[in-house]
Protein backbone atom coordinates (compact mmCIF):
# COMPACT_ATOMS: atom_id res chain seq x y z
CA MET A 1 -9.02 -21.86 11.68
CA ALA A 2 -6.90 -18.78 12.37
CA THR A 3 -6.24 -16.32 9.58
CA THR A 4 -2.63 -16.21 8.45
CA LEU A 5 -1.36 -12.76 7.55
CA THR A 6 1.75 -12.09 5.53
CA PRO A 7 4.30 -10.82 8.07
CA LEU A 8 4.86 -7.07 7.85
CA ASN A 9 8.54 -7.52 7.05
CA ALA A 10 7.58 -9.60 3.97
CA LEU A 11 4.56 -7.54 2.86
CA LYS A 12 4.85 -5.74 -0.48
CA VAL A 13 2.95 -2.44 -0.46
CA SER A 14 2.24 -0.12 -3.38
CA LYS A 15 1.55 3.55 -2.62
CA HIS A 16 -0.08 5.83 -5.18
CA GLN A 17 -0.78 9.55 -5.08
CA ILE A 18 -3.42 10.30 -7.70
CA GLN A 19 -4.02 13.84 -8.94
CA ALA A 20 -7.49 15.34 -8.95
CA PHE A 21 -9.31 14.78 -12.22
CA GLN A 22 -12.35 16.76 -13.30
CA LYS A 23 -14.68 16.57 -10.26
CA ILE A 24 -12.98 13.53 -8.69
CA PRO A 25 -10.65 14.76 -5.92
CA ASN A 26 -8.64 11.53 -5.63
CA THR A 27 -5.78 11.96 -3.13
CA SER A 28 -5.48 15.74 -3.60
CA ILE A 29 -7.37 16.80 -0.46
CA GLN A 30 -5.73 14.83 2.35
CA ASN A 31 -2.65 13.69 0.44
CA LYS A 32 -3.03 10.17 1.83
CA PRO A 33 -2.04 7.62 -0.83
CA LEU A 34 -4.03 4.75 -2.22
CA LEU A 35 -2.38 1.71 -0.62
CA ILE A 36 -2.30 -1.84 -1.97
CA TYR A 37 -1.16 -4.55 0.44
CA HIS A 38 -0.19 -7.35 -1.95
CA SER A 39 -1.22 -10.80 -0.71
CA ALA A 40 -1.82 -9.69 2.89
CA PHE A 41 -4.33 -12.56 3.33
CA PRO A 42 -2.73 -15.29 1.16
CA GLN A 43 -5.19 -18.10 1.96
CA ALA A 44 -8.09 -16.48 3.84
CA SER A 45 -11.78 -16.93 3.03
CA ALA A 46 -14.24 -14.03 3.12
CA SER A 47 -15.42 -15.17 6.57
CA GLN A 48 -11.86 -15.32 7.88
CA ILE A 49 -11.10 -11.85 6.50
CA GLU A 50 -14.25 -10.44 8.12
CA ALA A 51 -13.39 -12.07 11.46
CA HIS A 52 -9.81 -10.74 11.34
CA LEU A 53 -10.86 -7.18 10.49
CA THR A 54 -13.50 -7.27 13.22
CA ASP A 55 -10.91 -8.51 15.74
CA VAL A 56 -8.49 -5.70 14.85
CA GLY A 57 -11.41 -3.34 15.46
CA VAL A 58 -10.48 -0.42 13.20
CA VAL A 59 -12.98 -1.12 10.44
CA SER A 60 -16.29 -2.98 10.26
CA PRO A 61 -16.96 -5.30 7.31
CA GLN A 62 -20.24 -4.24 5.69
CA TRP A 63 -20.58 -6.20 2.45
CA ARG A 64 -19.28 -8.88 0.09
CA TYR A 65 -19.51 -7.98 -3.57
CA THR A 66 -17.53 -7.12 -6.67
CA MET A 67 -16.61 -3.52 -7.52
CA TYR A 68 -19.13 -1.32 -9.32
CA SER A 69 -18.34 -0.75 -12.99
CA ASP A 70 -19.12 2.99 -12.73
CA THR A 71 -16.45 5.32 -11.36
CA HIS A 72 -17.50 6.42 -7.89
CA PHE A 73 -15.94 7.64 -4.66
CA HIS A 74 -16.90 8.20 -1.06
CA SER A 75 -16.79 11.64 0.55
CA ASN A 76 -17.60 10.71 4.13
CA THR A 77 -15.28 7.79 4.83
CA HIS A 78 -12.18 5.91 3.78
CA GLU A 79 -12.69 2.35 2.51
CA VAL A 80 -10.81 -0.92 2.97
CA LEU A 81 -11.32 -3.51 0.23
CA ALA A 82 -10.02 -7.03 0.88
CA ILE A 83 -10.08 -9.36 -2.11
CA ALA A 84 -11.67 -12.63 -0.94
CA SER A 85 -11.70 -14.48 -4.27
CA GLY A 86 -10.79 -14.20 -7.92
CA SER A 87 -8.96 -11.40 -9.64
CA ALA A 88 -9.84 -8.28 -11.60
CA LYS A 89 -8.38 -5.22 -13.24
CA CYS A 90 -9.64 -2.07 -11.52
CA CYS A 91 -9.18 1.63 -12.15
CA PHE A 92 -8.42 4.16 -9.44
CA GLY A 93 -8.48 7.87 -10.24
CA GLY A 94 -10.84 8.06 -13.24
CA GLU A 95 -10.40 6.22 -16.53
CA GLN A 96 -9.44 9.34 -18.53
CA ASN A 97 -6.99 10.57 -15.85
CA GLU A 98 -3.36 10.36 -16.99
CA GLY A 99 -2.40 9.79 -13.34
CA ARG A 100 -4.78 6.85 -12.84
CA VAL A 101 -3.70 3.49 -11.43
CA GLU A 102 -4.99 0.27 -13.03
CA PRO A 103 -3.80 -2.68 -10.94
CA VAL A 104 -4.82 -6.29 -11.27
CA LEU A 105 -6.11 -7.18 -7.81
CA ASN A 106 -5.87 -10.80 -6.68
CA ARG A 107 -7.23 -12.90 -3.86
CA GLY A 108 -5.51 -11.86 -0.63
CA ASP A 109 -4.79 -8.26 -1.64
CA VAL A 110 -6.09 -5.37 0.45
CA VAL A 111 -6.69 -1.87 -0.90
CA VAL A 112 -6.95 1.12 1.43
CA VAL A 113 -8.94 3.68 -0.57
CA PRO A 114 -8.81 7.21 0.85
CA ALA A 115 -12.03 9.22 0.71
CA GLY A 116 -12.30 10.97 -2.64
CA VAL A 117 -10.44 8.39 -4.72
CA GLY A 118 -12.51 7.37 -7.73
CA HIS A 119 -12.63 3.64 -8.37
CA ARG A 120 -14.31 1.16 -10.69
CA LEU A 121 -14.07 -2.35 -12.06
CA LEU A 122 -12.56 -2.61 -15.53
CA GLU A 123 -12.46 -6.38 -16.06
CA ASP A 124 -13.40 -9.34 -13.85
CA TYR A 125 -11.04 -12.23 -14.60
CA GLY A 126 -13.26 -14.65 -12.69
CA SER A 127 -15.07 -14.94 -9.36
CA PHE A 128 -13.93 -11.49 -8.17
CA GLN A 129 -15.37 -10.76 -4.73
CA MET A 130 -14.27 -8.31 -2.06
CA VAL A 131 -15.04 -7.67 1.58
CA GLY A 132 -15.86 -3.97 1.85
CA SER A 133 -15.12 -2.34 5.20
CA TYR A 134 -15.28 1.16 6.65
CA PRO A 135 -14.00 2.73 9.85
CA THR A 136 -16.18 1.50 12.70
CA GLY A 137 -19.26 3.69 13.06
CA LYS A 138 -19.03 5.14 9.54
CA ASN A 139 -21.47 4.65 6.70
CA TRP A 140 -20.50 5.29 3.10
CA ASP A 141 -22.05 7.58 0.54
CA MET A 142 -21.82 7.45 -3.23
CA CYS A 143 -20.39 10.28 -5.32
CA TYR A 144 -19.73 10.17 -9.05
CA GLY A 145 -17.81 13.36 -9.80
CA ARG A 146 -20.93 15.21 -10.90
CA ALA A 147 -22.10 18.77 -10.46
CA GLY A 148 -23.87 19.23 -7.14
CA GLU A 149 -21.44 17.10 -5.13
CA GLU A 150 -19.07 19.96 -4.25
CA LYS A 151 -20.45 20.35 -0.72
CA LYS A 152 -19.86 16.65 -0.01
CA VAL A 153 -16.32 16.84 -1.43
CA LYS A 154 -15.46 19.68 1.00
CA THR A 155 -16.12 17.33 3.95
CA ILE A 156 -13.19 15.08 2.96
CA SER A 157 -10.71 17.52 4.50
CA LYS A 158 -12.32 17.03 7.92
CA LEU A 159 -12.01 13.23 7.99
CA GLY A 160 -9.49 11.67 10.33
CA TRP A 161 -7.02 9.05 9.17
CA PHE A 162 -6.43 5.64 10.72
CA GLU A 163 -4.90 5.68 14.21
CA ARG A 164 -4.31 1.93 13.92
CA ASP A 165 -3.78 -0.03 10.74
CA PRO A 166 -7.05 -1.73 9.66
CA VAL A 167 -5.26 -5.02 8.90
CA TYR A 168 -2.15 -5.06 11.11
CA GLY A 169 -3.33 -3.09 14.14
CA ASP A 170 -0.70 -1.15 16.07
CA ASP A 171 1.79 -1.25 13.21
CA GLY A 172 1.22 -1.29 9.50
CA PRO A 173 1.49 0.54 6.20
CA SER A 174 -1.41 2.98 6.71
CA LEU A 175 0.44 4.44 9.72
CA GLN A 176 3.55 5.24 7.66
CA VAL A 177 1.91 7.76 5.31
């Protein structure tokens, strides 16, 4: 069964610039926003999402899981999180950061998380599972905003951005930022 995507002209997208907070750089280094594609995959299963992302060829699905409950970020890659089931309240930017974003993510949503953006699960409302993907050929690291990570954080400025949208291909929200 083919995956049905919400047409671009009907897709609602939220864009969030999140200020640096303590040792979490958030969007301050590359100034690429956190993007939420609301209901991009309205009826897709995890397998269908993985197949679609693989076909587009920008990112490679690497896991199915919930979101960690500890704030963390990645310094060596951007991340694409597609919600395959359930819903949850998540925090982006650090829970004490006045500029944080705390959306409720639902099945079908996609979050494009720029390198450096802290994120964590706040509350699972039931059966929350995501497909985690990274630009093809990239592996992710784990940073927690702790002393000793400064060298890793400096590498964020050297990362390229998406040349094609990870969900929509040659057109799409990640290309408009």
